[in-house]
Short mmCIF file of C-alpha atoms in Angstrom, two decimals:
data_model
loop_
_atom_site.label_atom_id
_atom_site.label_comp_id
_atom_site.label_asym_id
_atom_site.label_seq_id
_atom_site.Cartn_x
_atom_site.Cartn_y
_atom_site.Cartn_z
CA MET J 27 -10.64 72.54 85.00
CA TRP J 28 -12.68 75.71 86.22
CA ILE J 29 -15.67 73.71 87.37
CA THR J 30 -13.24 71.75 89.44
CA GLU J 31 -12.31 75.15 91.53
CA LEU J 32 -15.91 76.77 91.86
CA GLU J 33 -16.17 78.32 95.61
CA GLY J 34 -18.99 80.48 97.13
CA ARG J 35 -22.28 81.26 95.42
CA SER J 36 -20.71 79.31 92.34
CA LEU J 37 -20.13 75.81 93.73
CA THR J 38 -23.43 76.17 95.39
CA ILE J 39 -25.32 76.81 92.25
CA GLY J 40 -22.81 73.90 90.75
CA ILE J 41 -23.52 71.34 93.51
CA THR J 42 -27.82 72.66 92.89
CA LEU J 43 -27.40 71.53 89.35
CA THR J 44 -25.06 68.37 89.31
CA CYS J 45 -28.48 67.51 91.86
CA GLY J 46 -30.93 68.39 89.55
CA VAL J 47 -29.68 67.05 86.70
CA ALA J 48 -29.61 63.71 88.99
CA PHE J 49 -33.08 64.01 90.03
CA MET J 50 -34.66 64.93 86.33
CA LEU J 51 -33.31 61.33 86.23
CA PHE J 52 -35.14 60.09 88.58
CA GLY J 53 -38.50 62.26 87.28
CA PHE J 54 -37.60 60.96 83.98
CA ASP J 55 -37.51 56.96 85.43
CA GLN J 56 -40.82 57.46 87.67
CA GLY J 57 -42.74 59.12 84.41
CA VAL J 58 -41.77 56.76 81.34
CA PHE J 59 -43.73 54.44 81.97
CA GLY J 60 -47.32 56.29 82.07
CA GLY J 61 -47.34 56.80 78.45
CA ILE J 62 -45.80 53.56 77.17
CA LEU J 63 -48.69 51.10 78.67
CA GLY J 64 -50.89 52.31 75.87
CA ASN J 65 -48.46 52.20 73.57
CA PRO J 66 -49.57 48.94 70.96
CA HIS J 67 -46.32 48.05 69.58
CA PHE J 68 -45.63 47.94 73.20
CA MET J 69 -48.57 46.03 74.38
CA SER J 70 -48.07 43.40 71.09
CA THR J 71 -44.70 42.68 72.37
CA PHE J 72 -45.57 41.39 75.57
CA ASN J 73 -48.61 39.71 74.64
CA ASN J 74 -51.01 42.37 75.07
CA PRO J 75 -50.32 42.24 79.67
CA THR J 76 -53.52 42.22 81.84
CA PRO J 77 -54.18 45.01 84.24
CA THR J 78 -52.59 43.19 86.75
CA ILE J 79 -49.48 42.14 84.66
CA GLN J 80 -49.28 46.24 83.59
CA GLY J 81 -49.32 47.01 87.47
CA GLN J 82 -46.85 44.28 87.93
CA ILE J 83 -44.42 45.23 84.98
CA VAL J 84 -44.66 49.00 86.54
CA SER J 85 -44.86 48.41 90.27
CA THR J 86 -41.33 45.96 90.11
CA TYR J 87 -39.35 49.13 89.21
CA ASP J 88 -40.34 50.45 93.33
CA ILE J 89 -38.67 46.94 94.39
CA GLY J 90 -35.75 47.90 93.18
CA CYS J 91 -36.06 51.26 94.30
CA ILE J 92 -37.01 49.73 97.77
CA LEU J 93 -33.91 47.62 97.46
CA GLY J 94 -31.88 50.34 96.75
CA ALA J 95 -32.88 52.98 99.59
CA LEU J 96 -31.99 49.65 101.61
CA MET J 97 -28.37 49.40 100.12
CA THR J 98 -28.07 53.09 101.26
CA ILE J 99 -28.75 51.69 105.17
CA PHE J 100 -25.33 50.08 104.47
CA ILE J 101 -22.87 51.59 102.54
CA GLY J 102 -23.92 55.24 102.54
CA ASP J 103 -22.12 56.15 105.36
CA ASN J 104 -19.03 53.84 103.96
CA LEU J 105 -18.79 55.24 100.37
CA GLY J 106 -20.39 59.08 100.94
CA ARG J 107 -22.59 60.77 99.11
CA LYS J 108 -20.35 61.72 96.15
CA ARG J 109 -19.96 57.35 95.26
CA THR J 110 -23.61 56.54 96.33
CA ILE J 111 -24.97 58.58 93.52
CA MET J 112 -22.92 57.55 91.18
CA LEU J 113 -23.06 53.67 92.32
CA ALA J 114 -27.00 54.82 91.48
CA CYS J 115 -26.50 56.16 88.45
CA VAL J 116 -24.22 53.38 86.97
CA PHE J 117 -27.11 50.87 88.58
CA VAL J 118 -30.08 53.27 86.25
CA ILE J 119 -27.25 53.01 83.46
CA VAL J 120 -27.58 48.97 83.22
CA GLY J 121 -30.99 49.02 83.78
CA GLY J 122 -32.21 51.80 81.41
CA ALA J 123 -30.14 49.84 78.74
CA LEU J 124 -32.10 46.38 79.67
CA GLN J 125 -35.13 47.41 79.24
CA ALA J 126 -34.69 49.05 75.96
CA SER J 127 -33.40 46.09 74.87
CA SER J 128 -36.36 44.10 76.01
CA PHE J 129 -38.90 41.08 73.81
CA THR J 130 -39.95 39.04 77.34
CA LEU J 131 -41.30 39.99 80.17
CA ALA J 132 -38.63 38.22 82.11
CA GLN J 133 -36.00 40.48 80.67
CA MET J 134 -38.09 43.85 81.20
CA ILE J 135 -39.32 43.10 85.16
CA ILE J 136 -35.54 42.34 85.62
CA ALA J 137 -34.48 45.51 84.28
CA ARG J 138 -36.66 47.50 85.53
CA ILE J 139 -35.37 46.37 89.23
CA ILE J 140 -31.56 46.79 87.96
CA GLY J 141 -32.57 50.19 87.36
CA GLY J 142 -34.94 51.14 91.11
CA LEU J 143 -31.92 50.50 92.46
CA GLY J 144 -30.36 53.46 91.10
CA ILE J 145 -32.94 55.63 91.51
CA GLY J 146 -33.94 54.02 95.69
CA MET J 147 -30.12 54.74 96.22
CA GLU J 148 -30.17 58.32 94.74
CA SER J 149 -33.71 59.36 96.22
CA ALA J 150 -31.58 59.17 99.41
CA ALA J 151 -28.46 60.42 98.66
CA ILE J 152 -28.81 63.33 96.79
CA PRO J 153 -31.19 65.26 99.60
CA MET J 154 -28.06 64.74 101.82
CA TRP J 155 -25.94 66.43 100.19
CA GLN J 156 -27.69 68.92 99.12
CA SER J 157 -28.90 69.60 102.55
CA GLU J 158 -25.34 69.30 103.83
CA THR J 159 -23.55 71.67 101.38
CA CYS J 160 -25.59 74.74 101.80
CA LYS J 161 -26.59 77.22 104.54
CA PRO J 162 -29.71 77.04 106.70
CA GLN J 163 -31.53 79.16 105.26
CA HIS J 164 -31.75 78.02 101.41
CA ARG J 165 -32.26 74.66 102.83
CA GLY J 166 -35.61 73.99 101.36
CA LYS J 167 -35.45 76.27 98.74
CA LEU J 168 -32.79 74.15 97.31
CA VAL J 169 -34.52 70.95 97.96
CA ALA J 170 -37.73 72.12 96.65
CA LEU J 171 -35.74 73.10 92.75
CA GLN J 172 -34.78 69.91 92.91
CA LEU J 173 -38.08 68.15 93.07
CA VAL J 174 -39.05 71.02 90.32
CA LEU J 175 -36.75 69.03 88.25
CA VAL J 176 -37.58 66.09 88.90
CA ILE J 177 -41.51 67.14 87.67
CA GLY J 178 -39.42 68.82 85.07
CA GLY J 179 -38.31 64.59 83.94
CA ILE J 180 -41.50 63.71 84.27
CA VAL J 181 -42.65 66.73 81.79
CA LEU J 182 -39.77 65.21 79.75
CA THR J 183 -41.39 61.71 79.24
CA GLU J 184 -44.89 63.53 78.51
CA TRP J 185 -43.81 65.29 75.43
CA ILE J 186 -41.65 62.28 74.44
CA ASN J 187 -44.12 59.46 74.59
CA LEU J 188 -46.21 62.32 73.05
CA GLY J 189 -44.64 62.54 70.00
CA PHE J 190 -43.57 58.73 69.44
CA SER J 191 -47.30 57.79 69.51
CA TYR J 192 -47.46 59.01 66.14
CA ILE J 193 -45.72 56.25 65.16
CA SER J 194 -46.76 53.59 67.73
CA ASP J 195 -46.51 50.63 65.36
CA ASN J 196 -42.94 51.17 65.33
CA PRO J 197 -40.37 49.21 68.15
CA VAL J 198 -38.67 52.76 68.48
CA SER J 199 -41.59 54.52 69.92
CA TRP J 200 -41.28 52.91 73.19
CA ARG J 201 -37.22 51.68 73.22
CA PHE J 202 -35.85 55.14 72.73
CA PRO J 203 -37.66 56.42 75.88
CA LEU J 204 -36.60 53.85 77.57
CA SER J 205 -32.97 54.26 76.44
CA PHE J 206 -33.06 58.02 76.98
CA GLN J 207 -32.33 57.72 80.71
CA CYS J 208 -28.63 56.54 80.32
CA PHE J 209 -28.41 60.72 78.98
CA PHE J 210 -29.02 61.57 82.12
CA ALA J 211 -27.23 58.97 84.05
CA VAL J 212 -23.76 59.96 81.93
CA ILE J 213 -24.24 63.30 82.51
CA ALA J 214 -25.19 63.73 86.35
CA ILE J 215 -22.12 61.00 86.82
CA LEU J 216 -20.05 63.14 84.73
CA MET J 217 -21.21 66.51 87.39
CA VAL J 218 -21.16 64.54 90.37
CA LEU J 219 -16.85 64.16 89.66
CA CYS J 220 -16.58 68.15 89.29
CA MET J 221 -17.64 68.51 92.84
CA PRO J 222 -16.66 68.11 96.30
CA GLU J 223 -17.91 65.78 99.27
CA SER J 224 -19.69 66.44 101.73
CA PRO J 225 -18.09 68.06 104.62
CA ARG J 226 -20.20 67.04 107.52
CA TRP J 227 -19.55 63.39 106.01
CA LEU J 228 -15.75 63.94 105.82
CA CYS J 229 -15.83 64.40 109.36
CA LEU J 230 -17.79 61.84 110.75
CA LYS J 231 -15.21 59.61 108.93
CA GLU J 232 -12.65 62.00 110.92
CA ARG J 233 -11.15 63.39 107.53
CA ASN J 234 -11.40 66.88 109.05
CA ASP J 235 -8.58 68.70 106.32
CA GLU J 236 -10.39 67.54 103.68
CA ALA J 237 -13.74 68.97 105.07
CA GLN J 238 -11.88 72.27 106.13
CA ILE J 239 -11.06 72.46 102.91
CA VAL J 240 -14.66 72.09 101.67
CA ILE J 241 -16.07 74.25 103.73
CA ALA J 242 -13.76 76.82 102.72
CA ARG J 243 -14.67 76.17 98.78
CA LEU J 244 -18.43 76.67 100.35
CA MET J 245 -17.51 80.13 101.89
CA ALA J 246 -15.20 81.02 99.36
CA LYS J 247 -12.28 81.96 102.00
CA PRO J 248 -8.79 81.45 103.05
CA VAL J 249 -8.70 77.95 104.34
CA ASP J 250 -7.09 78.90 107.52
CA SER J 251 -10.01 81.68 108.17
CA ASP J 252 -11.12 82.17 111.31
CA GLU J 253 -14.60 82.19 109.66
CA VAL J 254 -13.59 77.96 108.27
CA VAL J 255 -12.14 76.70 111.37
CA GLU J 256 -15.01 78.21 113.37
CA SER J 257 -17.18 76.59 111.20
CA LEU J 258 -15.16 73.43 110.97
CA GLN J 259 -15.20 72.95 115.25
CA LEU J 260 -18.95 73.31 115.00
CA ILE J 261 -19.67 70.43 112.79
CA MET J 262 -16.60 68.18 115.04
CA GLY J 263 -18.27 69.44 118.19
CA THR J 264 -21.50 68.15 117.13
CA VAL J 265 -20.55 64.80 115.96
CA ALA J 266 -18.44 64.21 118.79
CA HIS J 267 -21.39 65.06 121.02
CA GLU J 268 -23.40 62.03 119.10
CA LYS J 269 -20.77 60.12 119.53
CA GLU J 270 -20.92 60.50 123.23
CA LEU J 271 -24.56 60.34 123.69
CA ASP J 272 -25.19 57.33 121.30
CA LYS J 273 -23.62 54.57 120.14
CA VAL J 274 -24.45 53.74 117.00
CA GLY J 275 -26.34 50.21 117.46
CA TRP J 276 -29.76 49.50 116.02
CA ARG J 277 -30.87 48.90 120.19
CA GLU J 278 -29.87 52.25 121.11
CA ILE J 279 -31.33 53.27 117.68
CA LEU J 280 -34.96 51.96 119.10
CA SER J 281 -34.76 52.86 122.81
CA ASN J 282 -35.73 56.70 121.55
CA GLY J 283 -33.38 58.21 124.03
CA GLU J 284 -31.60 61.83 124.14
CA GLN J 285 -31.20 62.06 120.93
CA GLN J 286 -34.87 60.61 120.35
CA THR J 287 -33.70 58.65 117.09
CA PHE J 288 -36.78 56.79 116.93
CA ARG J 289 -39.09 59.52 116.47
CA ARG J 290 -36.54 61.31 114.18
CA ILE J 291 -36.72 58.34 111.56
CA CYS J 292 -40.69 57.98 112.21
CA LEU J 293 -41.30 61.81 111.18
CA GLY J 294 -39.15 61.58 108.32
CA ALA J 295 -40.77 58.40 107.42
CA GLY J 296 -43.82 59.75 107.75
CA CYS J 297 -43.43 62.44 105.05
CA SER J 298 -43.27 59.72 102.57
CA ILE J 299 -46.24 58.07 103.85
CA PHE J 300 -48.48 61.20 103.72
CA GLN J 301 -47.03 61.78 99.88
CA GLN J 302 -47.88 58.16 98.71
CA MET J 303 -51.58 57.88 99.90
CA GLY J 304 -52.21 61.30 99.24
CA GLY J 305 -52.64 59.80 95.41
CA ILE J 306 -49.85 61.50 94.04
CA ASN J 307 -48.32 58.15 92.01
CA VAL J 308 -52.22 57.70 91.03
CA VAL J 309 -51.88 60.53 89.08
CA VAL J 310 -48.17 60.54 88.24
CA TYR J 311 -48.10 56.89 86.78
CA TYR J 312 -51.56 56.39 85.93
CA LEU J 313 -52.83 59.63 84.45
CA PRO J 314 -52.84 58.94 80.49
CA VAL J 315 -54.62 55.71 82.08
CA ILE J 316 -57.19 57.79 83.89
CA LEU J 317 -57.97 60.05 81.34
CA THR J 318 -58.37 57.31 79.10
CA GLN J 319 -60.11 54.98 81.12
CA SER J 320 -62.41 57.12 83.31
CA PHE J 321 -62.64 59.46 81.53
CA GLY J 322 -63.47 58.97 78.36
CA PHE J 323 -60.52 60.59 76.34
CA SER J 324 -58.61 59.39 73.17
CA ASN J 325 -54.89 58.59 74.03
CA GLN J 326 -53.24 61.53 72.24
CA LEU J 327 -55.68 64.42 73.97
CA ALA J 328 -54.69 61.88 77.40
CA LEU J 329 -50.80 62.72 76.64
CA ILE J 330 -51.61 66.20 75.92
CA LEU J 331 -53.75 66.95 78.94
CA THR J 332 -50.96 65.17 80.97
CA ALA J 333 -48.19 66.97 79.85
CA VAL J 334 -50.22 70.04 80.57
CA ASP J 335 -50.91 68.83 84.30
CA PHE J 336 -47.43 68.43 84.95
CA ILE J 337 -46.10 71.80 84.06
CA SER J 338 -48.65 73.21 86.27
CA LEU J 339 -47.24 71.22 89.13
CA MET J 340 -43.26 72.42 88.07
CA PHE J 341 -44.76 76.21 88.39
CA TRP J 342 -46.24 75.31 91.80
CA GLY J 343 -43.95 73.34 93.02
CA SER J 344 -41.12 76.65 92.07
CA VAL J 345 -43.73 78.58 93.76
CA VAL J 346 -42.65 77.36 97.13
CA MET J 347 -39.37 77.91 97.06
CA LEU J 348 -40.47 81.54 97.98
CA ALA J 349 -42.32 80.33 100.68
CA ILE J 350 -41.20 76.52 102.89
CA ASP J 351 -37.89 78.88 103.87
CA LYS J 352 -40.47 81.70 105.42
CA TRP J 353 -43.70 79.70 106.09
CA GLY J 354 -42.53 76.57 107.38
CA ARG J 355 -42.38 73.14 106.72
CA LYS J 356 -45.89 72.43 109.13
CA LYS J 357 -47.65 74.89 107.66
CA LEU J 358 -47.88 73.62 103.96
CA MET J 359 -48.06 70.26 105.25
CA LEU J 360 -51.32 71.05 106.51
CA LEU J 361 -52.43 72.98 104.19
CA GLY J 362 -51.29 70.37 101.17
CA ALA J 363 -53.49 67.60 103.33
CA PHE J 364 -56.27 70.32 103.83
CA GLY J 365 -56.30 71.37 99.67
CA MET J 366 -55.40 67.54 98.32
CA GLY J 367 -58.79 65.79 100.56
CA CYS J 368 -60.49 68.61 98.43
CA SER J 369 -59.71 68.34 94.91
CA PHE J 370 -59.98 64.29 95.45
CA THR J 371 -63.48 65.32 96.42
CA ILE J 372 -64.25 67.28 93.50
CA ALA J 373 -63.01 65.10 91.45
CA VAL J 374 -64.73 62.37 92.40
CA ILE J 375 -68.21 63.78 92.56
CA GLY J 376 -67.62 64.79 88.87
CA LEU J 377 -67.00 61.40 88.16
CA ALA J 378 -69.79 59.99 89.51
CA LEU J 379 -71.99 62.47 87.94
CA LYS J 380 -70.88 61.17 84.52
CA THR J 381 -71.85 63.58 82.32
CA LYS J 382 -69.99 65.51 79.92
CA ALA J 383 -69.34 69.07 81.83
CA SER J 384 -68.73 66.79 85.53
CA TYR J 385 -66.11 65.07 83.79
CA ALA J 386 -64.48 68.66 82.84
CA VAL J 387 -65.08 69.51 86.68
CA ALA J 388 -63.54 66.00 87.62
CA VAL J 389 -60.03 67.35 85.14
CA THR J 390 -60.08 70.45 86.94
CA GLY J 391 -60.39 68.67 90.40
CA ILE J 392 -57.18 67.04 89.53
CA PHE J 393 -55.08 70.47 88.15
CA VAL J 394 -55.94 71.62 90.82
CA TYR J 395 -54.72 68.37 93.46
CA ASN J 396 -51.01 69.47 91.82
CA VAL J 397 -51.37 73.23 92.75
CA PHE J 398 -51.98 72.12 96.41
CA PHE J 399 -48.83 68.46 95.88
CA GLY J 400 -47.04 71.09 94.29
CA ILE J 401 -46.70 73.53 97.42
CA SER J 402 -46.02 71.17 100.11
CA PHE J 403 -45.91 66.98 99.20
CA LEU J 404 -43.77 67.68 96.37
CA SER J 405 -40.24 68.69 98.30
CA ILE J 406 -40.92 68.46 101.66
CA PRO J 407 -40.84 64.54 102.00
CA PHE J 408 -37.09 65.35 100.59
CA SER J 409 -35.79 67.29 102.54
CA TYR J 410 -37.30 66.63 106.40
CA PRO J 411 -35.69 63.35 106.19
CA SER J 412 -32.35 64.97 105.58
CA GLU J 413 -32.81 67.79 108.31
CA ILE J 414 -34.87 66.25 111.00
CA ASN J 415 -32.51 63.05 111.25
CA SER J 416 -28.71 63.83 113.33
CA GLN J 417 -25.49 64.02 111.28
CA ARG J 418 -24.62 60.23 112.60
CA HIS J 419 -28.36 58.65 111.58
CA ARG J 420 -28.87 60.95 108.83
CA ASN J 421 -27.98 58.45 106.21
CA LEU J 422 -30.07 55.82 108.19
CA GLY J 423 -33.01 57.76 108.74
CA ALA J 424 -33.05 59.34 105.20
CA SER J 425 -32.90 55.92 103.88
CA VAL J 426 -35.52 54.49 105.80
CA ALA J 427 -37.76 57.51 104.57
CA MET J 428 -37.39 56.56 101.02
CA MET J 429 -37.55 52.87 101.66
CA THR J 430 -41.11 53.40 102.98
CA GLN J 431 -41.80 56.35 100.24
CA TRP J 432 -40.66 53.52 97.70
CA LEU J 433 -42.90 50.91 99.87
CA PHE J 434 -46.40 53.26 99.74
CA VAL J 435 -45.43 54.02 95.97
CA TYR J 436 -45.16 50.37 94.83
CA VAL J 437 -48.39 49.56 96.89
CA ILE J 438 -50.30 52.49 95.22
CA VAL J 439 -48.94 51.20 90.83
CA LEU J 440 -50.06 47.68 92.07
CA ILE J 441 -53.03 48.44 93.38
CA THR J 442 -54.05 51.51 90.70
CA PRO J 443 -54.76 49.77 87.79
CA ILE J 444 -56.67 47.03 89.47
CA GLY J 445 -58.70 49.43 91.47
CA ILE J 446 -59.97 51.76 88.05
CA ALA J 447 -61.08 48.33 86.18
CA ASN J 448 -62.87 47.02 88.87
CA ILE J 449 -64.40 50.08 91.20
CA GLY J 450 -63.92 52.76 88.95
CA TRP J 451 -64.20 56.41 89.86
CA LYS J 452 -65.21 54.81 93.88
CA PHE J 453 -61.47 53.88 94.38
CA TYR J 454 -60.49 58.37 94.24
CA ILE J 455 -62.75 58.28 97.64
CA ILE J 456 -60.41 56.85 99.36
CA PHE J 457 -57.16 58.65 98.46
CA ALA J 458 -60.04 62.09 99.55
CA VAL J 459 -60.20 60.30 102.92
CA LEU J 460 -56.63 59.80 103.46
CA ASN J 461 -55.70 63.51 103.19
CA PHE J 462 -58.01 64.80 105.43
CA ALA J 463 -57.13 61.78 108.22
CA PHE J 464 -53.14 63.48 107.87
CA VAL J 465 -54.15 67.42 108.93
CA PRO J 466 -54.67 66.24 112.69
CA ILE J 467 -51.51 64.12 112.42
CA ILE J 468 -49.61 66.46 111.18
CA TRP J 469 -50.59 69.15 113.51
CA TYR J 470 -50.15 67.08 116.57
CA PHE J 471 -46.63 65.02 115.89
CA TYR J 472 -44.93 67.05 113.60
CA ILE J 473 -42.05 70.20 114.18
CA GLU J 474 -41.07 73.36 112.18
CA THR J 475 -36.93 73.01 111.21
CA ALA J 476 -37.47 76.29 108.61
CA GLY J 477 -34.40 78.64 109.42
CA LEU J 478 -33.06 76.12 111.73
CA SER J 479 -29.21 74.46 110.94
CA LEU J 480 -29.03 70.57 111.10
CA GLU J 481 -27.06 71.36 114.53
CA GLU J 482 -29.56 73.41 116.27
CA ILE J 483 -32.24 70.61 115.39
CA ASP J 484 -30.06 68.21 116.69
CA LYS J 485 -30.13 70.30 120.01
CA LEU J 486 -33.64 71.17 119.93
CA PHE J 487 -35.09 67.54 120.09
CA GLU J 488 -32.00 67.26 123.48
CA ILE J 489 -33.47 70.28 124.73
CA HIS J 490 -37.35 69.23 124.39
CA TYR J 491 -36.19 65.40 126.03
CA LYS J 492 -34.66 66.77 129.05
CA GLY J 493 -37.19 69.51 129.66
CA GLY J 494 -40.01 66.43 129.76
CA LYS J 495 -43.83 67.14 129.24
CA GLU J 496 -43.59 70.51 130.15
CA MET J 497 -41.80 71.60 127.43
CA THR J 498 -42.69 72.77 124.64
CA TRP J 499 -41.45 72.67 121.05
CA GLN J 500 -41.84 76.63 121.00
CA GLU J 501 -40.35 77.09 124.06
CA ALA J 502 -37.16 74.68 122.71
CA THR J 503 -36.82 75.74 119.77
CA ARG J 504 -35.78 79.57 121.22
CA LEU J 505 -33.26 77.69 124.25
CA ALA J 506 -31.34 76.37 121.32
CA LYS J 507 -31.08 79.71 119.68
CA GLU J 508 -30.28 81.56 122.66
CA GLN J 509 -27.20 78.18 123.40
CA ILE J 510 -26.03 78.10 120.00
CA ALA J 511 -25.43 82.00 120.35
CA LEU J 512 -23.39 81.54 123.43
CA THR J 513 -21.76 78.15 121.97
CA LYS J 514 -20.75 80.51 119.35
CA ILE J 515 -19.37 83.50 121.23
CA GLN J 516 -17.09 80.58 122.83
CA ILE J 517 -15.84 78.85 119.44
CA HIS J 518 -14.59 82.78 118.24
CA GLU J 519 -13.03 83.49 121.74
CA LYS J 520 -11.18 79.92 121.76
CA THR J 521 -10.13 80.27 118.17
CA GLN J 522 -8.95 83.86 118.60
CA GLN J 523 -6.46 82.14 121.93
CA THR J 524 -5.57 79.71 119.61
CA HIS J 525 -4.49 81.24 116.30
CA GLU J 526 -1.39 80.16 116.12
CA GLY J 527 -2.29 76.46 117.02
CA LYS J 528 -5.31 74.23 116.26
CA VAL J 529 -8.58 73.41 117.90
CA ASP J 530 -8.88 69.04 117.85
CA HIS J 531 -12.20 69.28 120.36
CA ILE J 532 -14.84 71.59 121.68
CA GLU J 533 -17.29 70.42 124.31
CA PHE J 534 -20.71 70.17 124.25
CA GLY J 535 -22.28 69.97 127.42
CA GLU J 536 -25.36 71.13 129.53
CA LYS J 537 -25.36 74.94 128.48
CA ASN J 538 -22.52 74.32 125.77
CA VAL J 539 -24.51 73.93 122.38
CA SER J 540 -23.05 73.34 118.60
CA SER J 541 -24.50 75.67 115.96
CA GLU J 542 -24.23 76.17 111.98
CA GLY J 543 -23.52 80.05 112.45
CA ASN J 544 -21.26 80.88 109.75
CA SER J 545 -21.26 76.87 108.74
CA VAL J 546 -22.66 75.59 105.70
#
């Protein structure tokens, strides 16, 4: 079938669309309950739950996501990227069916946990698969596109919830939205089956012949071409070098040695903390509730404004695709954190004044918040852990980052209804302060990865570690690029010399570093 024979740019587009469908499922799952919480039939079916119980219903999904990300640590490298994503979709199908058929709180909560298992797994696996199958100059924008589709899933839930709000006395008004997530999961499974596995994971498992075929398809070149062989050798060399430096184990990970594994895991997880404690899920999960309780709008007007708000977030998330690989991750995070802090400050002032005009100012503040979030923390917390961590620890680092993200999502969705009910507009002061506090942390600790290959990033940390306190990150980046250029020449020469044979191993010493070069 033609879809299983895609090559080059067409194959990259195919993988990107497949990731996009799976991430649209992620967004749909994340946004669907925001409108349902205001549904009269849903509320009566579950005996009009209190704000605390509402928070528990929503947040049990996040417990499932935490457990799903935790599972990925142990099974992700065994199953591979594709099978992990497909297993995640199976969990979502089971969870979605159980949610849509729920008549008791116990069934709903269990179903939410099962669905969350799948979303937690795919949130870790999809960015890795995308990052490991694309060129470094496209990595940021392609992951950014995935997150635009996440917001697309949320927008779809808002319009579906709005449409069904006109028949809110009918059970289909909330059962259909909950069941519709199964559609995206089935489509995602079918699309994943037609796409190739990550060549870097295949090399990690020493399935080098299969990796060579995938690389050839990604590059649209013959399997035995020099470019394909050299690209394979670069990946194999990096994996071999990491095995020599760092035998995988918790003691080695926590020791923060030459590969600086612990630091890199913390950097990836830190992005997730910034994203969630920056207040996005106060908006994602509860914007309809905020607009009705804090602003006094009708339920239908709140749903319309929420849908429009997320359409604007999709737009700004799309705009960042033009800048993320040019401006870099660090600059965008700095701009985003400062702008989000200012936006929450505007919203707080508008709510505190309690006039019709000031409420309009507060709504404007939330819309402006989405501008800054869309150009920064919408996509970077998903791409950064997948690129900052080494090949051997990428699954671990990405999974820990997603565990951290879902843990803080759980905290936010649990405390938000209670905070709004008890302290009102003062609750939003917390997020204004936190966003401003993130600025110096990002400035001092974070490292730029834009435009660097995954192998270059590995070497960047190694050079900085050996250089000690006198070595700047800018200097380490320059040295890594220079050494990679040398490595490319050496691998090319060796490939030419053994053109009729096969190169099994390339040594990577002090002056010999792996590179992505022509590779994917």
